[in-house]
Every structure is written in C-alpha cells, then in structure tokens.
PDB file of C-alpha atoms in Angstrom:
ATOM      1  CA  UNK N   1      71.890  60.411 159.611  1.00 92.00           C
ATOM      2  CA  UNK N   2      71.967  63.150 162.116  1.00 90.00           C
ATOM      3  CA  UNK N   3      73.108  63.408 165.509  1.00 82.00           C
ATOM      4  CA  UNK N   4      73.576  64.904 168.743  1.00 83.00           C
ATOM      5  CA  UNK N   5      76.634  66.076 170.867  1.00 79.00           C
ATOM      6  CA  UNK N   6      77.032  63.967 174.485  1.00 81.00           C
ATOM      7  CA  UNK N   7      75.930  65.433 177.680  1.00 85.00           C
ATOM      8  CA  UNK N   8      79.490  65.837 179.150  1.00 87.00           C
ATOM      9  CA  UNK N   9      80.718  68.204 182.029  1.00 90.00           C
ATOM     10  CA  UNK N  10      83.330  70.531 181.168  1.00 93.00           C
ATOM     11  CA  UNK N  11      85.774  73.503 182.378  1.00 95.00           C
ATOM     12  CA  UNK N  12      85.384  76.920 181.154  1.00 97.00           C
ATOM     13  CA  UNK N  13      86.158  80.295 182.314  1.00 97.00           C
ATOM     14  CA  UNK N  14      85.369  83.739 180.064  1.00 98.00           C
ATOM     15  CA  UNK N  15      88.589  85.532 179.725  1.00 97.00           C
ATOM     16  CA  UNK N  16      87.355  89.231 180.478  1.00 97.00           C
ATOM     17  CA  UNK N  17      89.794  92.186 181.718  1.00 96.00           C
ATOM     18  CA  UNK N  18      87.599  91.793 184.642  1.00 96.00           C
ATOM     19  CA  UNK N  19      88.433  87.941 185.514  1.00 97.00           C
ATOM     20  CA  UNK N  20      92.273  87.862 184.329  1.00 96.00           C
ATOM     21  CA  UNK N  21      92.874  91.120 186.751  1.00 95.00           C
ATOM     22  CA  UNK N  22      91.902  88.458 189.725  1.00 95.00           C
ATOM     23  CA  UNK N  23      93.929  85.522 188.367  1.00 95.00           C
ATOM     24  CA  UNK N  24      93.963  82.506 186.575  1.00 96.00           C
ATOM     25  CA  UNK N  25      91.877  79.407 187.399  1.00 96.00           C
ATOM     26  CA  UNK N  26      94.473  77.108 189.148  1.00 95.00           C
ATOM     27  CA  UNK N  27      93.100  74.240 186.080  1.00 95.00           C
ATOM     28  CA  UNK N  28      94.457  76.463 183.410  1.00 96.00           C
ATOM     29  CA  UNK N  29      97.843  77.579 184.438  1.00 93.00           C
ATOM     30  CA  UNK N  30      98.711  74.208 185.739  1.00 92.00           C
ATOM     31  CA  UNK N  31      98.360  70.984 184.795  1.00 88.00           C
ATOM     32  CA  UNK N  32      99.373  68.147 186.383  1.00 84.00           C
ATOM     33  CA  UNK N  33     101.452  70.339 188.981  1.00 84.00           C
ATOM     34  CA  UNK N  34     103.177  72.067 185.989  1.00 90.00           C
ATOM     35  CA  UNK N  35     102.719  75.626 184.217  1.00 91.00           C
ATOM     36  CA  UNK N  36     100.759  75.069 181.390  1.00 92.00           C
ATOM     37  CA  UNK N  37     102.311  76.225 177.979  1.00 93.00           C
ATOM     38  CA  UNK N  38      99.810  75.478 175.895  1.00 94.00           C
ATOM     39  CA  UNK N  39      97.791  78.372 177.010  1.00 96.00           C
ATOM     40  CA  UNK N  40      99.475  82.093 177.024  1.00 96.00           C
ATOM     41  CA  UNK N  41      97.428  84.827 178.544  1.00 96.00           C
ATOM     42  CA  UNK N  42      98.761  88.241 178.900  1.00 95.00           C
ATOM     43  CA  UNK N  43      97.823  91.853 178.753  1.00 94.00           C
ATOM     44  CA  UNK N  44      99.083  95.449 177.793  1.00 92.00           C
ATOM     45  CA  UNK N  45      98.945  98.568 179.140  1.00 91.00           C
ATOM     46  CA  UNK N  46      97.718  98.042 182.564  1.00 86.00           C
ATOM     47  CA  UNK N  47      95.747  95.856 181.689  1.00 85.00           C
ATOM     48  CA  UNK N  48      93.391  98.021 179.144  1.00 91.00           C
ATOM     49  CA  UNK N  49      94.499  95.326 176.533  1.00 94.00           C
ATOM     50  CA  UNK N  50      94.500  91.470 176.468  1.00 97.00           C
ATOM     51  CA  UNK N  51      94.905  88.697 174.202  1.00 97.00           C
ATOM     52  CA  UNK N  52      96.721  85.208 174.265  1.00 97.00           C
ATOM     53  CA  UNK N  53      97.165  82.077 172.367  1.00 98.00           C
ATOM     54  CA  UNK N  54      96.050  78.490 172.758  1.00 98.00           C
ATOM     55  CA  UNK N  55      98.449  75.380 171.301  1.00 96.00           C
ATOM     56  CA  UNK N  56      95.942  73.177 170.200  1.00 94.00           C
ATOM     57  CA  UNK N  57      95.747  69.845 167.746  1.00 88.00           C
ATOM     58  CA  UNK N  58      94.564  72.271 164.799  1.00 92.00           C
ATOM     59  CA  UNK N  59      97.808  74.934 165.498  1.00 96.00           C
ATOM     60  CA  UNK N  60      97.653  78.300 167.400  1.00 97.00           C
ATOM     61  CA  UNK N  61      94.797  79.780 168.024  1.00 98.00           C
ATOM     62  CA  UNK N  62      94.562  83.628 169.161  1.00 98.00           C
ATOM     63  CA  UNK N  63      92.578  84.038 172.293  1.00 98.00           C
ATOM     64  CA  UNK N  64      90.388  87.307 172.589  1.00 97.00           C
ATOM     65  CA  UNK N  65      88.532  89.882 175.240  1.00 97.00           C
ATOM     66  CA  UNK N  66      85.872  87.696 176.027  1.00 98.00           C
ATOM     67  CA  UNK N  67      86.537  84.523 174.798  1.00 98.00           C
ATOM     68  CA  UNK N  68      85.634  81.424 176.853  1.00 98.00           C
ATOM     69  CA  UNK N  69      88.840  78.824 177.208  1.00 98.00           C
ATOM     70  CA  UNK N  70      87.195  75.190 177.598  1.00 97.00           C
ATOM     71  CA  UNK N  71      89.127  72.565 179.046  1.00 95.00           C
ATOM     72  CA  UNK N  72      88.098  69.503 177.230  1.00 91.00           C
ATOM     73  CA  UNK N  73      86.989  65.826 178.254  1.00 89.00           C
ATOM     74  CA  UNK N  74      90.757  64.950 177.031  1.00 90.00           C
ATOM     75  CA  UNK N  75      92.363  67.501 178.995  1.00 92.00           C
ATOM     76  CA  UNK N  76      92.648  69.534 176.028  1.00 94.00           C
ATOM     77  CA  UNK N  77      92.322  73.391 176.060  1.00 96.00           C
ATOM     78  CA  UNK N  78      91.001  75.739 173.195  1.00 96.00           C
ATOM     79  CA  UNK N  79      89.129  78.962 173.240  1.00 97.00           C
ATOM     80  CA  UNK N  80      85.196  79.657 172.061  1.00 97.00           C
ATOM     81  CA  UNK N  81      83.635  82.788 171.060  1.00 98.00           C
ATOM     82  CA  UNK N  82      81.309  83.960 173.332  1.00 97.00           C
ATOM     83  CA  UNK N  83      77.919  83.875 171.059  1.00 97.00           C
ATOM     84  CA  UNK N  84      79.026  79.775 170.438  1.00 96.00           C
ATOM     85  CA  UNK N  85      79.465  78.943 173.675  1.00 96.00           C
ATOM     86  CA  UNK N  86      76.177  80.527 174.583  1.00 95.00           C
ATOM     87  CA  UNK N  87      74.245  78.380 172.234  1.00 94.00           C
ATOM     88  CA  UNK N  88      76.268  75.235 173.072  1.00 93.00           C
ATOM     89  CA  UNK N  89      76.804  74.924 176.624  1.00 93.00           C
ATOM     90  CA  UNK N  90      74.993  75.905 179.680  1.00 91.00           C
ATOM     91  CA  UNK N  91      75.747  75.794 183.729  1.00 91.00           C
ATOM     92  CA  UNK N  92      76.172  72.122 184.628  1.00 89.00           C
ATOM     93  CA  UNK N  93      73.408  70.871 187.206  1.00 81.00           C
ATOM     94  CA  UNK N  94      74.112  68.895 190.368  1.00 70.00           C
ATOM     95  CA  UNK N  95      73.849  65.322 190.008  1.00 64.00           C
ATOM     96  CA  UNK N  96      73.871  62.891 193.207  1.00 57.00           C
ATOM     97  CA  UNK N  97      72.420  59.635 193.935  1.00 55.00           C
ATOM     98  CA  UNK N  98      69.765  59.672 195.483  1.00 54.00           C
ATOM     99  CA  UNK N  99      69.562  56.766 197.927  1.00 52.00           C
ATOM    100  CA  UNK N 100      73.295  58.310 199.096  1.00 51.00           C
ATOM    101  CA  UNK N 101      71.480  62.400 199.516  1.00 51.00           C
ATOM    102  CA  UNK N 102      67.895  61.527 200.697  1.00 52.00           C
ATOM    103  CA  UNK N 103      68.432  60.582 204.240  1.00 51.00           C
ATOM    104  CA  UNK N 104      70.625  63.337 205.032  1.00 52.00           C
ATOM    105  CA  UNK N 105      67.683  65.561 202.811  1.00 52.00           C
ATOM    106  CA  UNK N 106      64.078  64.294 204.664  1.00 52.00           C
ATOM    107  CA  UNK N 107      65.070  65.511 208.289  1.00 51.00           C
ATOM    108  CA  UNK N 108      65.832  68.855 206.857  1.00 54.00           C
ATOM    109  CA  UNK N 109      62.578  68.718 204.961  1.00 56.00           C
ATOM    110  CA  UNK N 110      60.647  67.065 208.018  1.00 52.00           C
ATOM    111  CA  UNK N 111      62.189  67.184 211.120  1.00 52.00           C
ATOM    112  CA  UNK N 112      59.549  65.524 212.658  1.00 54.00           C
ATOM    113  CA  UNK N 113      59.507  61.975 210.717  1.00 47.00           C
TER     114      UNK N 113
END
C-alpha cells in the first residue's frame, strides 16, 4: 500500500549566519513564555562559525549552516537539511473562507456594484 504525507502548515526558519546575526524567531527560543532548551544555537568567532543542537524524541541532533529547524504539528522541534526540505515542503498559501473575504473583496474589484 502506498501513501502520502498530510497537507499540514508548519514553522520553519533556515539557520544561515545571515538570519541568526538578526535573531531568533520569538517561536523557537520560547515556548510557552519559557526559553526553549531543547534547541541550542550558537556561534564562534564573530559569528564566522555556527552550529547547535536539537533535543529531540530520537536523541541530539547537531544543527548545521543552513539547516532548516521545523517546528512540528506537536510542538516538536528538529532540524532538516536544506536539499530535503526543498523537496518536501513549500511556502504555505493563504486560505480564507470565502463567504467571510468576498464582500470585503468585490468593492475593491468593482467599486461600482
């Protein structure tokens, strides 16, 4: 039998030299109001180097330059090579319903009706 993963929504940022020199997303250091220490992101010599570690169900995994971290539909975290998460995931479209976005939509469209 084969199958086929769920459409589900989920968090990831890429961990680049780039994105940790402007911070953290808010959803990985914290959770539920507390610092997170399952995930441990740091770098070395200003910041040429980085690398961390992810506590996950499976033990410690090593977090590298360019690795995505993926918060999961359970609230768990764990990081993805770059080339996987490519193939598995892409930007999430906007859903809304559309008896709730149309009438605020058609006057835009046509002011006139």
């Amino acid at each position: 039998m084969r199958y086929q993963k769920k459409s589900v929504i989920i968090e990831a940022w890429q961990f680049t030299r780039y994105n940790f020199s402007k911070g953290i997303p808010r959803w990985i250091e914290y959770v539920e109001q507390e610092r997170n220490q399952n995930v441990q992101l740091w770098s070395q010599y200003g910041g040429e180097i980085i690398g961390g570690e992810i506590k996950t169900l499976e033990g410690n995994m090593k977090v590298s330059e360019n690795d995505y971290i993926i918060k999961g539909v359970h609230g768990e975290f764990y990081p993805c090579k770059p080339d996987i998460f490519e193939e598995t995931y892409e930007p999430a479209k906007l859903r809304y319903k559309q008896n709730v976005i149309k009438p605020l939509i058609n006057p835009l469209i046509n002011p006139l009706v």
